[in-house]
Short mmCIF file of C-alpha atoms (C1' of nucleotides) in Angstrom, two decimals:
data_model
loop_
_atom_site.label_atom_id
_atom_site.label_comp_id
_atom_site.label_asym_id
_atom_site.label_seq_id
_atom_site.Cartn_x
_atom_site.Cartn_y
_atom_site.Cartn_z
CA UNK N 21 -3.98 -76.95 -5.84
CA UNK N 22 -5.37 -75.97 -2.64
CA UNK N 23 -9.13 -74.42 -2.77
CA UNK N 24 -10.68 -72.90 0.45
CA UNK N 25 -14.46 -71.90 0.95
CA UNK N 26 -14.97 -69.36 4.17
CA UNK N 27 -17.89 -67.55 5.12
CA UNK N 28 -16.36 -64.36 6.79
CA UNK N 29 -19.34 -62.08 7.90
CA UNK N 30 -18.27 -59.65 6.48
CA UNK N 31 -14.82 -58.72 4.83
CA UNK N 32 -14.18 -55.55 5.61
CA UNK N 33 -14.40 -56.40 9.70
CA UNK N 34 -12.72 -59.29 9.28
CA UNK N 35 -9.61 -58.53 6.62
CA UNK N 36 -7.06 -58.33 9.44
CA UNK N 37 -7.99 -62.32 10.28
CA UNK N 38 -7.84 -63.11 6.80
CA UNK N 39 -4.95 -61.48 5.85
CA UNK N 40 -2.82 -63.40 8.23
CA UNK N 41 -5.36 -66.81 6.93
CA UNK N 42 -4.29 -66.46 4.09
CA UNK N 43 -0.47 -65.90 4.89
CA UNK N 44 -0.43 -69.05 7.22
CA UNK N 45 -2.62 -71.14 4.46
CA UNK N 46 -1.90 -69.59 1.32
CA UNK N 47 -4.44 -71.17 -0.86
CA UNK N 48 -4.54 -71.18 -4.61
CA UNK N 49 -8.45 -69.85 -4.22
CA UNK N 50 -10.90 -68.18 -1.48
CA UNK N 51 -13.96 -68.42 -2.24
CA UNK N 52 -15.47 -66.03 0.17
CA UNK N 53 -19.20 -65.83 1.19
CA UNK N 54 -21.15 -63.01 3.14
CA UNK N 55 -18.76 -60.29 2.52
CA UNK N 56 -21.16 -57.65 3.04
CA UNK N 57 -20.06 -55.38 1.19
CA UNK N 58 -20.64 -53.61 -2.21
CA UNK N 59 -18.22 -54.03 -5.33
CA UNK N 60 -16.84 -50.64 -4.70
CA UNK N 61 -15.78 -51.14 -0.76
CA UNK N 62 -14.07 -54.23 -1.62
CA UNK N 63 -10.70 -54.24 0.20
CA UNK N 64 -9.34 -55.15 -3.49
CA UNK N 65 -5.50 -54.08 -2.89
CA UNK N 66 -4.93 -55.18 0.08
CA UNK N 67 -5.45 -58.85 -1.60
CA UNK N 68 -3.03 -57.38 -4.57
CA UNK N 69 -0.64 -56.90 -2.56
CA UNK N 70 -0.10 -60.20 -1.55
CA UNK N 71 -0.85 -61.86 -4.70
CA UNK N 72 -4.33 -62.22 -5.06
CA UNK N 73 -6.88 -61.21 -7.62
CA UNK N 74 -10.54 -60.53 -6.59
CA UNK N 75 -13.64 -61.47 -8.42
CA UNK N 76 -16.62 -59.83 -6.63
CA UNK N 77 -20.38 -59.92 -6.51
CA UNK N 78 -21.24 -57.60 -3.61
CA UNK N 79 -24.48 -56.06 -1.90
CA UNK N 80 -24.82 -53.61 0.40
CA UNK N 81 -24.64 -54.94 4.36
CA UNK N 82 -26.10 -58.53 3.64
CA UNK N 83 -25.32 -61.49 1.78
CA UNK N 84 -22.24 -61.06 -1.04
CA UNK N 85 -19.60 -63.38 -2.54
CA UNK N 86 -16.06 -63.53 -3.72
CA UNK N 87 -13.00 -65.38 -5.13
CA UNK N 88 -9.37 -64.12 -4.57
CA UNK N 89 -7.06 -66.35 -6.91
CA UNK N 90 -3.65 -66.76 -7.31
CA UNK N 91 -4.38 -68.19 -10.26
CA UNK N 92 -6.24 -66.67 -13.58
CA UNK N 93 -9.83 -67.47 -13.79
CA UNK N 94 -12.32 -67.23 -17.11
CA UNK N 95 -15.63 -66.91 -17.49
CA UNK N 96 -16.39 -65.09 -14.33
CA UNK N 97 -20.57 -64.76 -14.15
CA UNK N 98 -22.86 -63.68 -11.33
CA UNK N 99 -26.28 -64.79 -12.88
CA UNK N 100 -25.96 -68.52 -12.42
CA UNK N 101 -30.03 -68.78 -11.39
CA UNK N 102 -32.92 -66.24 -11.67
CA UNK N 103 -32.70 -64.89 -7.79
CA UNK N 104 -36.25 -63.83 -7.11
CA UNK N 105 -34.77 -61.22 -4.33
CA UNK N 106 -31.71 -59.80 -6.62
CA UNK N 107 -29.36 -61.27 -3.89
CA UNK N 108 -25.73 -61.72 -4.36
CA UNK N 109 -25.60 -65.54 -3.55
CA UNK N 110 -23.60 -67.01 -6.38
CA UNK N 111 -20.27 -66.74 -8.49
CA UNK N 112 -19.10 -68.94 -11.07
CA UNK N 113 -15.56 -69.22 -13.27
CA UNK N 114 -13.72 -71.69 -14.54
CA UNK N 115 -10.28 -72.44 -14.24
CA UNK N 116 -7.59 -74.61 -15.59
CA UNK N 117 -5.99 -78.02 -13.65
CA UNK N 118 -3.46 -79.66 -15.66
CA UNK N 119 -5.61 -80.58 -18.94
CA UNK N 120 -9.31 -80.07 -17.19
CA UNK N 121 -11.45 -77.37 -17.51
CA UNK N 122 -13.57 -77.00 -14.03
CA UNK N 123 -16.04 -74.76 -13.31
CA UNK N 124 -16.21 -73.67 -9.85
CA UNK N 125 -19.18 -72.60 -8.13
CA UNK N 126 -18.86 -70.12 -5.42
CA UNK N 127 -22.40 -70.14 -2.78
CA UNK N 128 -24.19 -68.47 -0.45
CA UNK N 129 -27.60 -70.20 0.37
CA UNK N 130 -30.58 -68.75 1.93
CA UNK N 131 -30.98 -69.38 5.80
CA UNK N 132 -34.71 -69.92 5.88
CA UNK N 133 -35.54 -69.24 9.41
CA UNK N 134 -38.24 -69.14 10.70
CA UNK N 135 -39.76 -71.33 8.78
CA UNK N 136 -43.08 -70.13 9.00
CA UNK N 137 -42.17 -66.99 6.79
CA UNK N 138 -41.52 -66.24 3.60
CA UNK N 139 -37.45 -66.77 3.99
CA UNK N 140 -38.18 -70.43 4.39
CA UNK N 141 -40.30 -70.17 0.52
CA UNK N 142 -37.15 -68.29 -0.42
CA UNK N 143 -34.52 -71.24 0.99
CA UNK N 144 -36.90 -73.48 -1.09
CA UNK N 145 -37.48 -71.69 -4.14
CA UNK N 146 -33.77 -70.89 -4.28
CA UNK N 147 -32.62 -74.66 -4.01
CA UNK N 148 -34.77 -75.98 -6.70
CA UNK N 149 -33.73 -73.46 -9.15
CA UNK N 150 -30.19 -73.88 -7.97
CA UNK N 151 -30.06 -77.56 -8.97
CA UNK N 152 -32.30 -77.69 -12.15
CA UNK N 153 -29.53 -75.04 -13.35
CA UNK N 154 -26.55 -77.27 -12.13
CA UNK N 155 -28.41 -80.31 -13.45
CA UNK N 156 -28.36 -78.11 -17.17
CA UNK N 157 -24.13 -77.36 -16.95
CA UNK N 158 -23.38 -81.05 -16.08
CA UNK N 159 -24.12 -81.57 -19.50
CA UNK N 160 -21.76 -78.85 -20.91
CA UNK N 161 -19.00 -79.60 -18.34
CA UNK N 162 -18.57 -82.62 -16.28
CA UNK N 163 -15.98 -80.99 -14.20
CA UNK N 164 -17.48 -79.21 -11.58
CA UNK N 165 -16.84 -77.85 -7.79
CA UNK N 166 -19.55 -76.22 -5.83
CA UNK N 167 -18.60 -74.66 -2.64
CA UNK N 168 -19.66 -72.51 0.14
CA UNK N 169 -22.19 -71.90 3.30
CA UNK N 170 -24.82 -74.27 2.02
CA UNK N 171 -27.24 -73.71 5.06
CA UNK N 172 -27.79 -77.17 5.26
CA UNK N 173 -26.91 -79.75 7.77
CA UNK N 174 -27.19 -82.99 5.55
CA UNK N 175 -27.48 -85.64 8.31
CA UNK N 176 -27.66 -86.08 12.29
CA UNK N 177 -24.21 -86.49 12.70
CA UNK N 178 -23.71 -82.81 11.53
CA UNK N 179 -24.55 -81.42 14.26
CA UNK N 180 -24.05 -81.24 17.97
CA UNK N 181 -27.57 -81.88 19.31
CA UNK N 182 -29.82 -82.81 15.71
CA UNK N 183 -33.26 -82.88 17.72
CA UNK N 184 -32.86 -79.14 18.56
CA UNK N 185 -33.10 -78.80 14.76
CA UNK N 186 -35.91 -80.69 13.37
CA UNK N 187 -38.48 -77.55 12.75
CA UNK N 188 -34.90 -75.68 11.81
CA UNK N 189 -34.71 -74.53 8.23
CA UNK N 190 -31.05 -75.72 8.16
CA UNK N 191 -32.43 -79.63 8.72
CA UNK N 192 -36.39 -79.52 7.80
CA UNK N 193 -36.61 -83.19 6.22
CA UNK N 194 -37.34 -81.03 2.82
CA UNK N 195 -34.25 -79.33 2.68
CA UNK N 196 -32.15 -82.43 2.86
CA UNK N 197 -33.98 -84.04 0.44
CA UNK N 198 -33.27 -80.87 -2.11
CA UNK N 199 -29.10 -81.16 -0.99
CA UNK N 200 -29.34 -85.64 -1.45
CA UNK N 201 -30.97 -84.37 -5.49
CA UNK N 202 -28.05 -81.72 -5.71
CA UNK N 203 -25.75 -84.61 -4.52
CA UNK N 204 -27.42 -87.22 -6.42
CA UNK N 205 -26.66 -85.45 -10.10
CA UNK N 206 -23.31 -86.80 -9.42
CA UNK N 207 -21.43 -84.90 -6.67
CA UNK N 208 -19.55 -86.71 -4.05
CA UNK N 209 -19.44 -84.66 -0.41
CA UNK N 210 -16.24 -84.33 -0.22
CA UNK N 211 -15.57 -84.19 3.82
CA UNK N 212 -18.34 -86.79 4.49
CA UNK N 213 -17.11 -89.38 2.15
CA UNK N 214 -13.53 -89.13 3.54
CA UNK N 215 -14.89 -89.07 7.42
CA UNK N 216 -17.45 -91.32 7.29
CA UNK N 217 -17.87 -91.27 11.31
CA UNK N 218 -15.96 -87.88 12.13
CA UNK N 219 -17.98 -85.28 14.35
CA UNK N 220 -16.65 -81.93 13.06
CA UNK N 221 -18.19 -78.50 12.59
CA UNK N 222 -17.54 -75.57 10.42
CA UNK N 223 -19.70 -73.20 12.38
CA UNK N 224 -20.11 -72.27 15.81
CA UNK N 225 -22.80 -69.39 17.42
CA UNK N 226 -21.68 -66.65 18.85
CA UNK N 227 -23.77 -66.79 21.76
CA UNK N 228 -24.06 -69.19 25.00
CA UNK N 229 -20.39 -70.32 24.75
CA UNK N 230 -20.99 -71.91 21.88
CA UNK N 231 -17.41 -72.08 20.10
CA UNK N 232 -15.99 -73.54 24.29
CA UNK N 233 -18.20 -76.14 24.46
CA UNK N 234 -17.96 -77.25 20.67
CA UNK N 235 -22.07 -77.23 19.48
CA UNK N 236 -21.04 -76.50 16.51
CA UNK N 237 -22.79 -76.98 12.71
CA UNK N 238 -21.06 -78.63 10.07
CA UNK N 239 -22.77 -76.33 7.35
CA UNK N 240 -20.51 -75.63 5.02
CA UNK N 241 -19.51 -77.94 2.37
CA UNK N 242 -17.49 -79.08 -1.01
CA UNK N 243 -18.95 -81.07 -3.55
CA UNK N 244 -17.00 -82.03 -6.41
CA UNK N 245 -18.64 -84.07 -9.34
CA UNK N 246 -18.11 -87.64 -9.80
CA UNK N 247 -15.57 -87.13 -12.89
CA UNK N 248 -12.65 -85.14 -10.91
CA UNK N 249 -13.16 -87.25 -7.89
CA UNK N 250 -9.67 -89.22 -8.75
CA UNK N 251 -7.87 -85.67 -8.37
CA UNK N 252 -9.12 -85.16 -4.25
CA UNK N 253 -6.26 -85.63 -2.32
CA UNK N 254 -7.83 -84.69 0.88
CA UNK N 255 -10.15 -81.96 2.94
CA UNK N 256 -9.76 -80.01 6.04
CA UNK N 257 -11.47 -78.34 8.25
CA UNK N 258 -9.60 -75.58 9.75
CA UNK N 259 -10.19 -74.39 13.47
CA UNK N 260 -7.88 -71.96 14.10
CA UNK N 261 -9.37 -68.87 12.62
CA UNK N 262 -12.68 -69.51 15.10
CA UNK N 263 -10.57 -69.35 18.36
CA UNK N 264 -9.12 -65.91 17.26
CA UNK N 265 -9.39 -62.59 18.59
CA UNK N 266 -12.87 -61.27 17.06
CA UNK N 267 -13.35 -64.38 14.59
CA UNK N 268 -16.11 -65.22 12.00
CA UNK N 269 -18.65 -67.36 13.15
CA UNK N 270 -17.49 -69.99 10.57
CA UNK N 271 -13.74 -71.58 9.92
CA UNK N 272 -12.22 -72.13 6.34
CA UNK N 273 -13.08 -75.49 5.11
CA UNK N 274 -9.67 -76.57 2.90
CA UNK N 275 -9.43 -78.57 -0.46
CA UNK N 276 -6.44 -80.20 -2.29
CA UNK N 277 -6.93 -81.47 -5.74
CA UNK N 278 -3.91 -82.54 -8.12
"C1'" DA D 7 -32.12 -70.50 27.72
"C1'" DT D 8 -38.00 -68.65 25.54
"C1'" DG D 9 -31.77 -65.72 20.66
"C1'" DG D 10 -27.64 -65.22 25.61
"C1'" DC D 11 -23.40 -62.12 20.15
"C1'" DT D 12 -21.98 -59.68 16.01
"C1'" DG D 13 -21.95 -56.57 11.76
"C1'" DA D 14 -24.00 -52.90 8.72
"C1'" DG D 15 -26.04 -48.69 8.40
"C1'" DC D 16 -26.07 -44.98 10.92
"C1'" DT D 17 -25.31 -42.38 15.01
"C1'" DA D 18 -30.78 -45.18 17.90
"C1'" DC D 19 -32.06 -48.92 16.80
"C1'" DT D 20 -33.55 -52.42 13.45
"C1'" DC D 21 -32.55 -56.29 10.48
"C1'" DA D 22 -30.21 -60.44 9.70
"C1'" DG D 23 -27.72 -64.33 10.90
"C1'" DA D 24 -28.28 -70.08 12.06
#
DNA sequence: ATGGCTGAGCTACTCAGA
């Protein structure tokens, strides 16, 4: 089963690049983040068409997250923590492989910059409710996948120039600490542990030429819990999409489980 | 390079992104 998280900006620009993603990659799931868009405006059929179902939690312009599935998903929810601000940052469901039950968990996490403003207390806040609650549904289900635009650049190696980023909210010392205790409930990071030296990104700025001369962020991530690590077959990071004609600022990151 | 693009909402310009 192939499972791809891809932060768009925005869905609605964008559904002429994914469209042809999708028929190129054909995953089994897309877990989409920062659709920007509301329920309603969802480009719902033109996903039908080609197979997919969509399971939306929208908002107006900003934030907003989806899964289109080729498969049937149950237990779709969109209030996996208390979010102070009401954004649309998270959706859950589970889904069937072979004889396991997993629980997928789709995410968009709060920027933080600057960090000298409230958005930064939000980033934090927003973390440490995220993992006490994933910390509560290990219990009920050791199969889990959380995926998405995590905002967080675990270590040095994840980006292209790490000192630029020390006072950044995507690598304050603080914020790695809170994605080592997500990790450390029993998640494995699923690119990093099969690259344990690789220098690859999964986002690149817009400005300065920043996709040409590769300062890229690898910011986007899969972790899968310890139990279903036996079923990873492997994880990609696909470039293509970036170095089309009006791109995301992010690529699809690509999982295969058995 | 001290935010240099981009999208949404709206229809001038701000907010947000990372």
């Amino acid at each position: 089963m192939k499972i791809v998280s891809w932060n768009v900006n925005s869905v609605r620009a964008r559904i002429q690049n994914i469209l042809n993603y999708i028929k190129q990659s054909s995953p089994d799931i897309l877990m989409l983040q920062e659709i920007k868009t509301e329920n309603k405006n969802f480009p719902v059929s033109d996903f039908k068409n080609i197979g997919y179902e969509s399971h939306i939690f929208g908002q107006k312009s900003y934030n907003g997250v989806a899964f289109l599935s080729k498969i049937k998903f149950n237990k779709i929810s969109t209030g996996f923590i208390n979010d102070k601000l009401n954004q649309s940052r998270i959706i859950a469901g589970d889904i069937k492989n072979k004889s396991d039950l997993i629980k997928l968990i789709n995410i968009y996490v709060p920027n933080g910059n600057p960090i000298d403003t409230e958005k930064y207390d939000y980033k934090k806040i927003w973390l440490k409710l995220f993992v006490l609650e994933v910390k509560k549904t290990l219990l009920k289900n050791k199969n889990i996948i959380i995926a998405g635009d995590f905002n967080i650049l675990p270590e040095e190696i994840d980006s292209h120039d790490h000192t630029k980023y020390e006072n950044d909210a995507l690598f304050k010392l603080e914020i790695r600490k809170k994605f080592r205790e997500l990790v450390n409930l029993g998640f494995v990071d699923v690119y990093r542990h099969l690259n344990k030296d690789k220098q690859e990104y999964t986002f690149w700025d817009y400005t300065a030429g920043s996709w040409q001369k590769n300062n890229g962020l690898r910011i986007d991530h899969f972790l899968v819990s310890n139990n279903i690590l036996n079923n990873v077959k492997n994880i990609i990071i696909n470039k293509k999409p970036r170095s089309k004609i009006k791109p995301s600022d992010h690529t699809p990151i690509e999982l295969e489980i058995s």
